[in-house]
Coordinates of C-alpha atoms and ligand atoms in Angstrom, one line a residue:
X1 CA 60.0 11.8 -42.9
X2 CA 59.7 10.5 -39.5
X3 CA 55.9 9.3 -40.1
X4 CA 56.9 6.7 -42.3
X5 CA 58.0 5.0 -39.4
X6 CA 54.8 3.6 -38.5
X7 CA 54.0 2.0 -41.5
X8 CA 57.3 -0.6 -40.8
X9 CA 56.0 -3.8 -39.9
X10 CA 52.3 -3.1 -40.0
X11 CA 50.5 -6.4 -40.3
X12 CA 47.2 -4.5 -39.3
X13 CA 47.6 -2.4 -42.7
X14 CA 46.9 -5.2 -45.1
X15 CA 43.7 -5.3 -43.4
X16 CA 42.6 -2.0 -43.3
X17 CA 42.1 -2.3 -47.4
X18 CA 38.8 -4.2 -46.8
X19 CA 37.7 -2.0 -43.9
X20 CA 36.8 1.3 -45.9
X21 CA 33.9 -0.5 -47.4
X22 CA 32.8 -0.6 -43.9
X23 CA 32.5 2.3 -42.9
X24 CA 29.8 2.8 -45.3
X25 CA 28.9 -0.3 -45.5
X26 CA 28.0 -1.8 -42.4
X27 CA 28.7 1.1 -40.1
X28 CA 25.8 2.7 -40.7
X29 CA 23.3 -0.4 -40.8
X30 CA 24.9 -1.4 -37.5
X31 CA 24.3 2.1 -35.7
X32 CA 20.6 0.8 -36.6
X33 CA 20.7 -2.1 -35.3
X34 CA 22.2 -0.7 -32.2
X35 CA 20.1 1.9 -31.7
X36 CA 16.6 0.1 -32.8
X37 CA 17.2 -3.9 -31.9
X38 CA 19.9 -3.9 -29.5
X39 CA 18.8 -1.8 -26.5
X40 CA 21.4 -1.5 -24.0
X41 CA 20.3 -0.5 -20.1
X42 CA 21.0 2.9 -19.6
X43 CA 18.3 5.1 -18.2
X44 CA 17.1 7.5 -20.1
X45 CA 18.7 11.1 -19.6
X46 CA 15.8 13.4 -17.0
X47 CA 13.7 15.7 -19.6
X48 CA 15.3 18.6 -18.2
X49 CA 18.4 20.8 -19.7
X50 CA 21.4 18.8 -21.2
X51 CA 23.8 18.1 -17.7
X52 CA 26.3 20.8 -17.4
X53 CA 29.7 20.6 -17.4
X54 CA 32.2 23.4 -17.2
X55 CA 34.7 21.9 -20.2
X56 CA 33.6 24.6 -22.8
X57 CA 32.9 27.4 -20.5
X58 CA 35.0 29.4 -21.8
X59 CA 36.3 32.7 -21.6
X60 CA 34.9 34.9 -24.7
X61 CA 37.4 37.8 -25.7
X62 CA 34.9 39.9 -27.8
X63 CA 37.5 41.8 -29.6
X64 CA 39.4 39.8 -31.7
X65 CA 42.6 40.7 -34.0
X66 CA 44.0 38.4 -36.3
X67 CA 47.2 38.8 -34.0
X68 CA 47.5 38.2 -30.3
X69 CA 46.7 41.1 -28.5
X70 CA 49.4 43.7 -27.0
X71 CA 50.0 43.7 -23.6
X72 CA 47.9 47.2 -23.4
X73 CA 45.2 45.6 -25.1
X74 CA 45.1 42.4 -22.8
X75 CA 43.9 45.3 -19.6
X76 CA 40.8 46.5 -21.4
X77 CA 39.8 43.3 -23.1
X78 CA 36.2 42.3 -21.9
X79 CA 35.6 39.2 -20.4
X80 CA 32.5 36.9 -20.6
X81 CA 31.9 33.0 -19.7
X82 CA 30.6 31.6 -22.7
X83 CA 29.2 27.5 -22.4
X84 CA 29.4 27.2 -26.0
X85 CA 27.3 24.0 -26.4
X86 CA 24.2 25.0 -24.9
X87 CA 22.5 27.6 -27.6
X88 CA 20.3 27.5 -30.7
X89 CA 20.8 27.0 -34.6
X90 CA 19.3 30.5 -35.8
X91 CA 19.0 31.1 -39.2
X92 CA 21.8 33.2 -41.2
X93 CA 22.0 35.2 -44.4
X94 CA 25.7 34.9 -44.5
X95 CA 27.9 32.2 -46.6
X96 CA 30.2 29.1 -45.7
X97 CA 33.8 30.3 -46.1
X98 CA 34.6 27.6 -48.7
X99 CA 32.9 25.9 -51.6
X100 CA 33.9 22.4 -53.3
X101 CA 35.7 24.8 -55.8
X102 CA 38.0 26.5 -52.8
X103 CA 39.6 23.6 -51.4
X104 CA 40.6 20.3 -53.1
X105 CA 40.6 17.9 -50.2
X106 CA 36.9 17.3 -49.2
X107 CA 36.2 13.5 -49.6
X108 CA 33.9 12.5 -52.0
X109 CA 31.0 11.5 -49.9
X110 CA 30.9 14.5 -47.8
X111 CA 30.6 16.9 -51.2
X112 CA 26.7 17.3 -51.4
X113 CA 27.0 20.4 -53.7
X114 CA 28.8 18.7 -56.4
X115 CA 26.8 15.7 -56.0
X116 CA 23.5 17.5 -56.5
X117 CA 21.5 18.0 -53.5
X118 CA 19.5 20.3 -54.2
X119 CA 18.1 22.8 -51.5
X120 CA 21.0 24.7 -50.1
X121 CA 19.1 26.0 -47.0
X122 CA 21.2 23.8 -44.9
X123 CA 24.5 26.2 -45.5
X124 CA 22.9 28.9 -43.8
X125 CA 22.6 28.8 -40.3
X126 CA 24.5 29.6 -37.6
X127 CA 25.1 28.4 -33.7
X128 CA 24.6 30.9 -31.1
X129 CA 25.0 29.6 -27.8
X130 CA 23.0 30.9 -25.0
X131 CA 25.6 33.2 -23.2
X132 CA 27.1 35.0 -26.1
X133 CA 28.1 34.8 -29.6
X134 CA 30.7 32.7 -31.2
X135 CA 32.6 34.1 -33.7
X136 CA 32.8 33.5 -37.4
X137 CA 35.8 31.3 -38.1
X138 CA 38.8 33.6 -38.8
X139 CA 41.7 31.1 -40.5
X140 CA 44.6 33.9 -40.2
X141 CA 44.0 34.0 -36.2
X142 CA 44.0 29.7 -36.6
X143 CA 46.9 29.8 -38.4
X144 CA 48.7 32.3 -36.0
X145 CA 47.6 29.9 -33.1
X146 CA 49.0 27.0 -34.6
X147 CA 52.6 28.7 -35.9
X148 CA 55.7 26.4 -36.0
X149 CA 53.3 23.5 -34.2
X150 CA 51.5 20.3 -35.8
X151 CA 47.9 19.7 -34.8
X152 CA 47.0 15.9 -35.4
X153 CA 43.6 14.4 -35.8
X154 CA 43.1 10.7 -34.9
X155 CA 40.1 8.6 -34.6
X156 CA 37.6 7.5 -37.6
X157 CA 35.9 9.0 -39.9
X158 CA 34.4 11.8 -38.0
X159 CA 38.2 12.5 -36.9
X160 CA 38.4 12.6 -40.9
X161 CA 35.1 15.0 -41.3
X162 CA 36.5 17.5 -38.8
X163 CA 39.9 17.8 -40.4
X164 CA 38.8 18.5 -43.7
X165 CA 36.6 20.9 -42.6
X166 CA 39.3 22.5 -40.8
X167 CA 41.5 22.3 -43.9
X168 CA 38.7 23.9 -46.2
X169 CA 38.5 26.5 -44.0
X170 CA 42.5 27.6 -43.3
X171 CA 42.9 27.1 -46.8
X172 CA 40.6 30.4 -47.8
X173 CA 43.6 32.0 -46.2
X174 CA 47.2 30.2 -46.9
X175 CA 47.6 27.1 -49.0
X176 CA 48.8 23.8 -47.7
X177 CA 50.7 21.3 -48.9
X178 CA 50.0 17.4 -49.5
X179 CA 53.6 16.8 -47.8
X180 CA 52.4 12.7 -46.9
X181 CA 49.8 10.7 -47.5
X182 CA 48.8 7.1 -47.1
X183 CA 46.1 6.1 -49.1
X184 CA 43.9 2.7 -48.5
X185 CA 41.4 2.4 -51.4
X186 CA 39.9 6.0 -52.1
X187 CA 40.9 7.1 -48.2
X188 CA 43.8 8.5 -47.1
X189 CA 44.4 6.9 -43.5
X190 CA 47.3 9.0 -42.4
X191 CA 48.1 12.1 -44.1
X192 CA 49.9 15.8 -43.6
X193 CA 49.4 18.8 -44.8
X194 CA 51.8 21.8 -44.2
X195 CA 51.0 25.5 -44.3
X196 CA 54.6 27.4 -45.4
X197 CA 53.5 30.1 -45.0
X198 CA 53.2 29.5 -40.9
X199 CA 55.2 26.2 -41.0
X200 CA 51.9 24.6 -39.5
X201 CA 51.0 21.0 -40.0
X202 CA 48.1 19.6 -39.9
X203 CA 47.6 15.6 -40.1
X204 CA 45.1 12.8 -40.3
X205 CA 45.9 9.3 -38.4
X206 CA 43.4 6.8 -38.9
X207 CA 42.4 4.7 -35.4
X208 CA 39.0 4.0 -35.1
X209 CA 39.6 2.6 -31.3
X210 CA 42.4 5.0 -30.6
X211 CA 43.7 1.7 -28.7
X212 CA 45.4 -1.3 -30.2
X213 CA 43.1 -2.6 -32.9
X214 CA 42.9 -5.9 -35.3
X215 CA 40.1 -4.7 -37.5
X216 CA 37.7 -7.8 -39.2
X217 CA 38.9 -9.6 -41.8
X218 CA 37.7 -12.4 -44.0
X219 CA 39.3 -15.0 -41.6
X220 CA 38.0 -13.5 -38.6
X221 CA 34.6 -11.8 -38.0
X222 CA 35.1 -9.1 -35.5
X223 CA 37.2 -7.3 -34.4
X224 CA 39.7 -7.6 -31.6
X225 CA 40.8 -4.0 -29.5
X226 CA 43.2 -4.0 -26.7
X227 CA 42.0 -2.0 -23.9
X228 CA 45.3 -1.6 -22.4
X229 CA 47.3 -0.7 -25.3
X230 CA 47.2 2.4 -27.1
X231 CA 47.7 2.6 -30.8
X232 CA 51.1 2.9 -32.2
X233 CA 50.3 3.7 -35.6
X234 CA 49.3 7.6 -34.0
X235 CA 51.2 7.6 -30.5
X236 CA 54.3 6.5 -32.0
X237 CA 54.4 10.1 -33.2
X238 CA 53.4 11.9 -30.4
X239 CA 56.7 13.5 -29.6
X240 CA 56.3 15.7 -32.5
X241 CA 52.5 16.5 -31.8
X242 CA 51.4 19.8 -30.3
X243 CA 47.3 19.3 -30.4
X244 CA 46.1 16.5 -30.8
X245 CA 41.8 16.0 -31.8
X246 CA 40.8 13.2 -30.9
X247 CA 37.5 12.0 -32.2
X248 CA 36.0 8.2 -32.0
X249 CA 33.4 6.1 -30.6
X250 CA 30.9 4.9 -33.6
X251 CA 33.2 1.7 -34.4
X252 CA 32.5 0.6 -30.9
X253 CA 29.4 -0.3 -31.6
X254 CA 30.6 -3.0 -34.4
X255 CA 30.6 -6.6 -33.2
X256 CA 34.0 -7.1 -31.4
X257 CA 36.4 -9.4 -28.5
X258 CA 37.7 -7.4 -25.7
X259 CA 41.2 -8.0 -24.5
X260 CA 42.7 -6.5 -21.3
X261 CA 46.2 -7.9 -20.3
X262 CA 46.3 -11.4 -20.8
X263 CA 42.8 -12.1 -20.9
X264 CA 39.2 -11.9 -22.9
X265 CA 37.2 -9.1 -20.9
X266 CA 34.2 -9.7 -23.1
X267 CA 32.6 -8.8 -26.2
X268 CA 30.2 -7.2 -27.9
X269 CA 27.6 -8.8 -30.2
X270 CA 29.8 -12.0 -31.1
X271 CA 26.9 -14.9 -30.8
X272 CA 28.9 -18.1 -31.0
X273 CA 31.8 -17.1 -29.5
X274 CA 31.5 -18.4 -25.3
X275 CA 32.5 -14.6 -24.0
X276 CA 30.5 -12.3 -22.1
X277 CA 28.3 -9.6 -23.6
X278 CA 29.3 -6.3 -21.9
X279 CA 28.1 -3.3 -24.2
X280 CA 30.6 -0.5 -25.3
X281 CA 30.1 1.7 -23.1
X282 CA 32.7 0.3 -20.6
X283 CA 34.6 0.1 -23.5
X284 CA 34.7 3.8 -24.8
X285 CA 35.7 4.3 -21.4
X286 CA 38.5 1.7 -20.9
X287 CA 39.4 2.9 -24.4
X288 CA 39.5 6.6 -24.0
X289 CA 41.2 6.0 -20.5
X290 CA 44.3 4.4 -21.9
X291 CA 44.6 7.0 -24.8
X292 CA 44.7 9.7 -22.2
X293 CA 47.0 8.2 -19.9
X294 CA 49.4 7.3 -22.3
X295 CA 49.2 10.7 -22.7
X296 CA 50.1 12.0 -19.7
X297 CA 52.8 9.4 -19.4
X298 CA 54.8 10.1 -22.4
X299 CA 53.5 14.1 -22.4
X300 CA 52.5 15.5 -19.2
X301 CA 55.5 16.9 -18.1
X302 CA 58.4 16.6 -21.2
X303 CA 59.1 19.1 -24.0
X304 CA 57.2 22.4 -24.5
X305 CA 53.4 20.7 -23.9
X306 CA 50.9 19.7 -25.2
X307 CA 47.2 19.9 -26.1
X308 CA 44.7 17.1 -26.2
X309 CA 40.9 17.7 -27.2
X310 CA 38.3 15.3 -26.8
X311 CA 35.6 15.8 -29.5
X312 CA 32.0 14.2 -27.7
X313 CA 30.3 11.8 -29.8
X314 CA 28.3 13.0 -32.9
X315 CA 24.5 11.7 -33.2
X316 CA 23.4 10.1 -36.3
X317 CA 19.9 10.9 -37.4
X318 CA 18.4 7.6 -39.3
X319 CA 14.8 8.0 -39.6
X320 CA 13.7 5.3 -42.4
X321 CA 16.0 2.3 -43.6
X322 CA 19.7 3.4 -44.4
X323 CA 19.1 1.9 -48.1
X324 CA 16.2 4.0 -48.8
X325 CA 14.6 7.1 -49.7
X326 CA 14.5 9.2 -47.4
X327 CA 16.5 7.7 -44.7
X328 CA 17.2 11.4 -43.1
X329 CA 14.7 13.9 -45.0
X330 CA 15.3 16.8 -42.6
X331 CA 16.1 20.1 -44.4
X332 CA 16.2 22.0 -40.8
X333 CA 17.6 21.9 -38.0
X334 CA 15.6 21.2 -34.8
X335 CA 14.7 23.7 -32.0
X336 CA 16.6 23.1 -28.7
X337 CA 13.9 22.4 -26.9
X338 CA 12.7 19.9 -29.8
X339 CA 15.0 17.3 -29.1
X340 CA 16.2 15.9 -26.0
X341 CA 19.9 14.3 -25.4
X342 CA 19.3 10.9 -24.5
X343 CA 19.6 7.4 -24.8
X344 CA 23.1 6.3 -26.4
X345 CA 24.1 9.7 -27.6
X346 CA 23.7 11.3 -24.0
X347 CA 25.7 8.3 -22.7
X348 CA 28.5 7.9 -25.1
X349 CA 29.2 11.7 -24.7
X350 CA 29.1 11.6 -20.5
X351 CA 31.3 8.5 -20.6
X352 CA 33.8 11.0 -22.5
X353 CA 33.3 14.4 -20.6
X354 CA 33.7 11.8 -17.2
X355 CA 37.0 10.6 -18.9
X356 CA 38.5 14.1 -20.1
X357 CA 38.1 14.9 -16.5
X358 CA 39.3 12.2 -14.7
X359 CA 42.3 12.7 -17.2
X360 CA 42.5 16.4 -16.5
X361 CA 42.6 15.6 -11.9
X362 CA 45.9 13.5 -12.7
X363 CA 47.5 15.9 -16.0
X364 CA 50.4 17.1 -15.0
X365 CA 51.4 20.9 -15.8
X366 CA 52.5 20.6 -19.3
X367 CA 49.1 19.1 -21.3
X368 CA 45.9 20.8 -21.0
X369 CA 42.6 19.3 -21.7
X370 CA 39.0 20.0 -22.5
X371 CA 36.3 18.2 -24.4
X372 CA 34.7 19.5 -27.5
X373 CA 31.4 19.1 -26.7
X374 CA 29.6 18.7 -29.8
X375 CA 27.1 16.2 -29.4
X376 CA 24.0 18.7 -28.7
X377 CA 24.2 21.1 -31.3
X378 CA 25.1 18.1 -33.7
X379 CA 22.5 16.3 -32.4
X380 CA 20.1 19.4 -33.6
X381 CA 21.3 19.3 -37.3
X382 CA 19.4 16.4 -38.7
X383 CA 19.6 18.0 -42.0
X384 CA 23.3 18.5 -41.9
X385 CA 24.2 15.1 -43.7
X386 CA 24.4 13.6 -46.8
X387 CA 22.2 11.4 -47.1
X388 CA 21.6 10.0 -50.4
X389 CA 24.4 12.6 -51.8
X390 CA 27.2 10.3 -50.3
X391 CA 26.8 9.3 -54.3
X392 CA 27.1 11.7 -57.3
X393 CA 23.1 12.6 -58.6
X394 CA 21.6 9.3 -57.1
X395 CA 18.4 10.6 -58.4
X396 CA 19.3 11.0 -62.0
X397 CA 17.8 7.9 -63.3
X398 CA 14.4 8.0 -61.4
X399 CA 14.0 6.8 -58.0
X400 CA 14.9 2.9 -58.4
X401 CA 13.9 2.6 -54.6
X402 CA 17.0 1.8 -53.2
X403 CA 19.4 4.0 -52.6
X404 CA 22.4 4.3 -49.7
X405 CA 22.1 7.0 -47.3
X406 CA 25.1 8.5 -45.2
X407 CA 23.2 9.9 -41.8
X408 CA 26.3 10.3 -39.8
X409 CA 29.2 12.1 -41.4
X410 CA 28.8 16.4 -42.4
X411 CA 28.5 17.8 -45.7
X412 CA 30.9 19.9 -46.6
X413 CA 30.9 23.0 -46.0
X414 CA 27.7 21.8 -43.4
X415 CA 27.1 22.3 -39.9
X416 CA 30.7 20.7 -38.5
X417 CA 32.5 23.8 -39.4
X418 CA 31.1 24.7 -36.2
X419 CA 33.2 22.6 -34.1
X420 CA 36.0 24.3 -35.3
X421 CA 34.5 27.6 -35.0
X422 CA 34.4 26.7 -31.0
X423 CA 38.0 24.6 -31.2
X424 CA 39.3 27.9 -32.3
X425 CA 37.9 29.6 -29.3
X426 CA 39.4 27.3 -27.4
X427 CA 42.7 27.6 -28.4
X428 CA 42.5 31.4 -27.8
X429 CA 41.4 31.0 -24.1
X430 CA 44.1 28.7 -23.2
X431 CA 46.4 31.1 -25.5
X432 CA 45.0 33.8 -22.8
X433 CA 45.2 31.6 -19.8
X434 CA 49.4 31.2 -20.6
X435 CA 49.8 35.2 -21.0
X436 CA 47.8 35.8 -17.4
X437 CA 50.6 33.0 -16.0
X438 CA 53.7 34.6 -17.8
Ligands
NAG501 C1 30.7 29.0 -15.7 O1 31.7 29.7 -15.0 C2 31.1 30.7 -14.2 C3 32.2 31.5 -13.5 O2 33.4 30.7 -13.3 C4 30.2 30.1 -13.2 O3 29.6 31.1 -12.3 C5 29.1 29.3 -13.9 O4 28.3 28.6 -13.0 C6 29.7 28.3 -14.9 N1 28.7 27.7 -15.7 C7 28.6 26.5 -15.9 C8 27.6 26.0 -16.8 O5 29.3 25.7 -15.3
NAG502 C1 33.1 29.3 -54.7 O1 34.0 30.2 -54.1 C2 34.6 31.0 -55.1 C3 35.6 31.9 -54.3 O2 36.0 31.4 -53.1 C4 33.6 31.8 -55.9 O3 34.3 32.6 -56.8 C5 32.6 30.9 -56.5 O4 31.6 31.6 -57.1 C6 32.0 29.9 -55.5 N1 31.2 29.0 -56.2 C7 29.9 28.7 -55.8 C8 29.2 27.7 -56.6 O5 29.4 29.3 -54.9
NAG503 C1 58.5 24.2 -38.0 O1 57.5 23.4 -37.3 C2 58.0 22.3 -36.6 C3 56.8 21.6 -35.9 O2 55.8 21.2 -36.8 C4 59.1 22.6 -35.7 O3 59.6 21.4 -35.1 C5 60.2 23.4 -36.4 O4 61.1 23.8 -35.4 C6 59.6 24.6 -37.0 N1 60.6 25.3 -37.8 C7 61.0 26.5 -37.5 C8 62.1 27.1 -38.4 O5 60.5 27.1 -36.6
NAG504 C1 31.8 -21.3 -21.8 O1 32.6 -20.8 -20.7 C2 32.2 -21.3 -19.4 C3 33.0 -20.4 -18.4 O2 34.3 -20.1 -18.8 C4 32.5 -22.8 -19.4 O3 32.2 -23.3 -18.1 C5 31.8 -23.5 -20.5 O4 32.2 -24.8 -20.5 C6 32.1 -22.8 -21.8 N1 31.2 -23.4 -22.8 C7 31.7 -23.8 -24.0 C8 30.7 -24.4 -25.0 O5 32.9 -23.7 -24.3

């Protein structure tokens, strides 16, 4: 098993035991902090529309088969751009495809109907975008699109949230396999799945910079990323990768030293150490840049291509203290024009759509591109997380008063089967684009 091979030598894994704490732990208090004490200077986004950007205008087939089309079909197929992340959560009578009791693989904290939350309203909405509809989530037609191919999801725990997703879904229609798995206290960290019956794979590699990291550890208080390196632990496998999702960002804003080449670039939040402050936003963007062009290098123009998608960066919605009651009490979404993108989430997520196409000007013919662009409709599901449900029935001893809240991962099923619905619809365009060059 040729993914083993990462694992050789790994200092960096001992580490990772104590980091999964984290992610709970201080991940979420930090994104606080950020967000509430630690302003950074970016203007404000204008109170107008969210910025356009043509990355998910896509091409909307409006009849869909489970199978590719015929070439006879292909003539009278009917044609619509589609910006699928401008729209509006409207309320649906319909049901998630899955249930806790359909797939086996949905992490603990993300299963908020097994851990007793108890209005369901939530499940039922549905995104419609502006220009058109998007399509319930079909897993054969996935499955078909992802035949004899392995589609890899790296980044954090978002990364994590969107796979698993993805896996609850496809596995209403074909069962996978558990063919590796790397487990780190109750996580797995890098993990495959494969599908027989389509000799798909599907896998999970943990890299919360997606660049070289040294994650904290008792000895040393932040962490330390490598601008200029990309992570080994995923792109040492990237020869056998034919999409890769790419989905990162909220462990930037953790205290950390910046390295590029020989020398400290700065750091973020590290009082005590005699380095220069400089944000995260440069670093997302130094970040993302090397992924992409390491990329390129090593992909662009070898083997039978490949895919890259950028998923934008996924609001949290703290509204109270994250050890609280009530820390994200929402049980709606918001209306569109309720909530403006701003602040860090508009900027995180037009560092990335920037990147993904300065990447896409220098790609060379064999990768394609395009960014997932999440962030609005997530930012318009406040009542999409877990909140105190990260934890089995936290109320089932009376309210003590404090209780943990996860505000920034999806329940499952919950609103991030969306961005699946719209990866899918992505895959079918480019599958359309590659017929009309044959
Ligand atoms: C989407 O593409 C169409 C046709 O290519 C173009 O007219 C339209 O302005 C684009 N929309 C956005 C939001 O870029
Ligand atoms: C979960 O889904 C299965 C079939 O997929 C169904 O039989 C069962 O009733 C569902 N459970 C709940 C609680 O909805
Ligand atoms: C099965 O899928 C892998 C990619 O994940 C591919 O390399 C291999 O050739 C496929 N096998 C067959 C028989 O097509
Ligand atoms: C901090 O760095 C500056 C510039 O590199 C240097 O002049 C200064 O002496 C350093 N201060 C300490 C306390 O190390």
């Amino acid at each position: 098993m040729p993914i083993t091979d990462q694992f050789k030598d790994n200092k960096s894994l001992a580490l990772t035991k104590r980091l999964i704490p984290w992610t709970i732990c201080v991940l979420l208090p930090m994104a606080l902090i950020h967000s509430f004490f630690y302003p950074l200077p970016f203007s404000p986004s204008p109170k107008t529309d969210l910025p356009h950007s043509t990355n998910n205008n896509i091409t909307y087939r409006s009849s869909l088969s489970a199978s590719p089309p015929s070439s006879a079909e292909k003539g009278k197929t009917k044609e619509t751009k589609c910006d699928y992340c401008n729209g509006e959560w409207v309320s649906d009578s319909g049901s998630p495809l899955y249930n806790d009791t359909t797939c086996g693989t949905i992490k603990e904290g993300r299963n908020c109907i097994t851990h007793g939350r108890p209005e369901s309203g939530y499940l039922h909405w549905r995104w419609k975008p502006t220009q058109c509809n998007l399509p319930r989530f079909e897993p054969q037609t996935f499955l078909q699109h992802i035949k004899n191919k392995h589609v890899a999801f790296v980044g954090d725990s978002m990364a994590r949230n969107q796979l698993e997703s993805l896996l609850c879904m496809l596995a209403t229609a074909s069962t996978p396999n558990l063919v590796y798995n790397h487990k780190t206290g109750k996580d797995n960290q890098f993990s495959r799945w494969h599908f027989p019956s389509h000799n798909a794979s599907v896998s999970l590699y943990w890299s919360p910079f997606l660049v070289h990291g040294v994650e904290k550890s008792s000895t040393n208080p932040n962490n330390n990323l490598y601008l200029d390196h990309v992570d080994e632990r995923w792109a040492n496998d990237m020869d056998q990768m034919d999409l890769i999702v790419l989905s990162f960002g909220h462990w930037l804003l953790l205290p950390a030293v910046y390295h590029e080449g020989d020398s400290v670039l700065g750091c973020h939040y590290c009082p005590g150490l005699n380095h220069t402050e400089i944000g995260f936003y440069i670093v997302l963007r130094k970040a993302l840049r090397t992924t992409l062009n390491s990329i390129i290098e090593r992909r662009g123009d070898k083997g039978n291509g490949i895919d890259v998608i950028v998923t934008t960066f996924s609001p949290h919605h703290f509204e109270g203290e994250w050890d609280k009651a009530g820390a994200c009490p929402k049980t709606k979404p918001y209306r569109n024009a309720e909530k403006q993108l701003e602040g860090m989430d508009a900027e995180m997520r037009k560092i990335e759509i920037e990147e993904v196409e300065y990447a896409k000007a220098k790609a060379k013919r064999r990768l394609r591109l395009e960014a997932l662009d999440v962030t609005k409709l997530a930012l318009l599901r406040p009542d999409g997380h877990p909140g105190p449900y990260m934890n089995p029935f936290p109320f089932v001893n009376g309210n003590a008063g404090s209780v943990q809240n996860d505000c920034v991962h999806w329940c499952l099923p919950g609103p991030i089967d969306t961005w699946n619905e719209i990866l899918l619809e992505m895959m079918k365009k480019w599958e359309k684009q590659s017929r009309n060059e044959d």
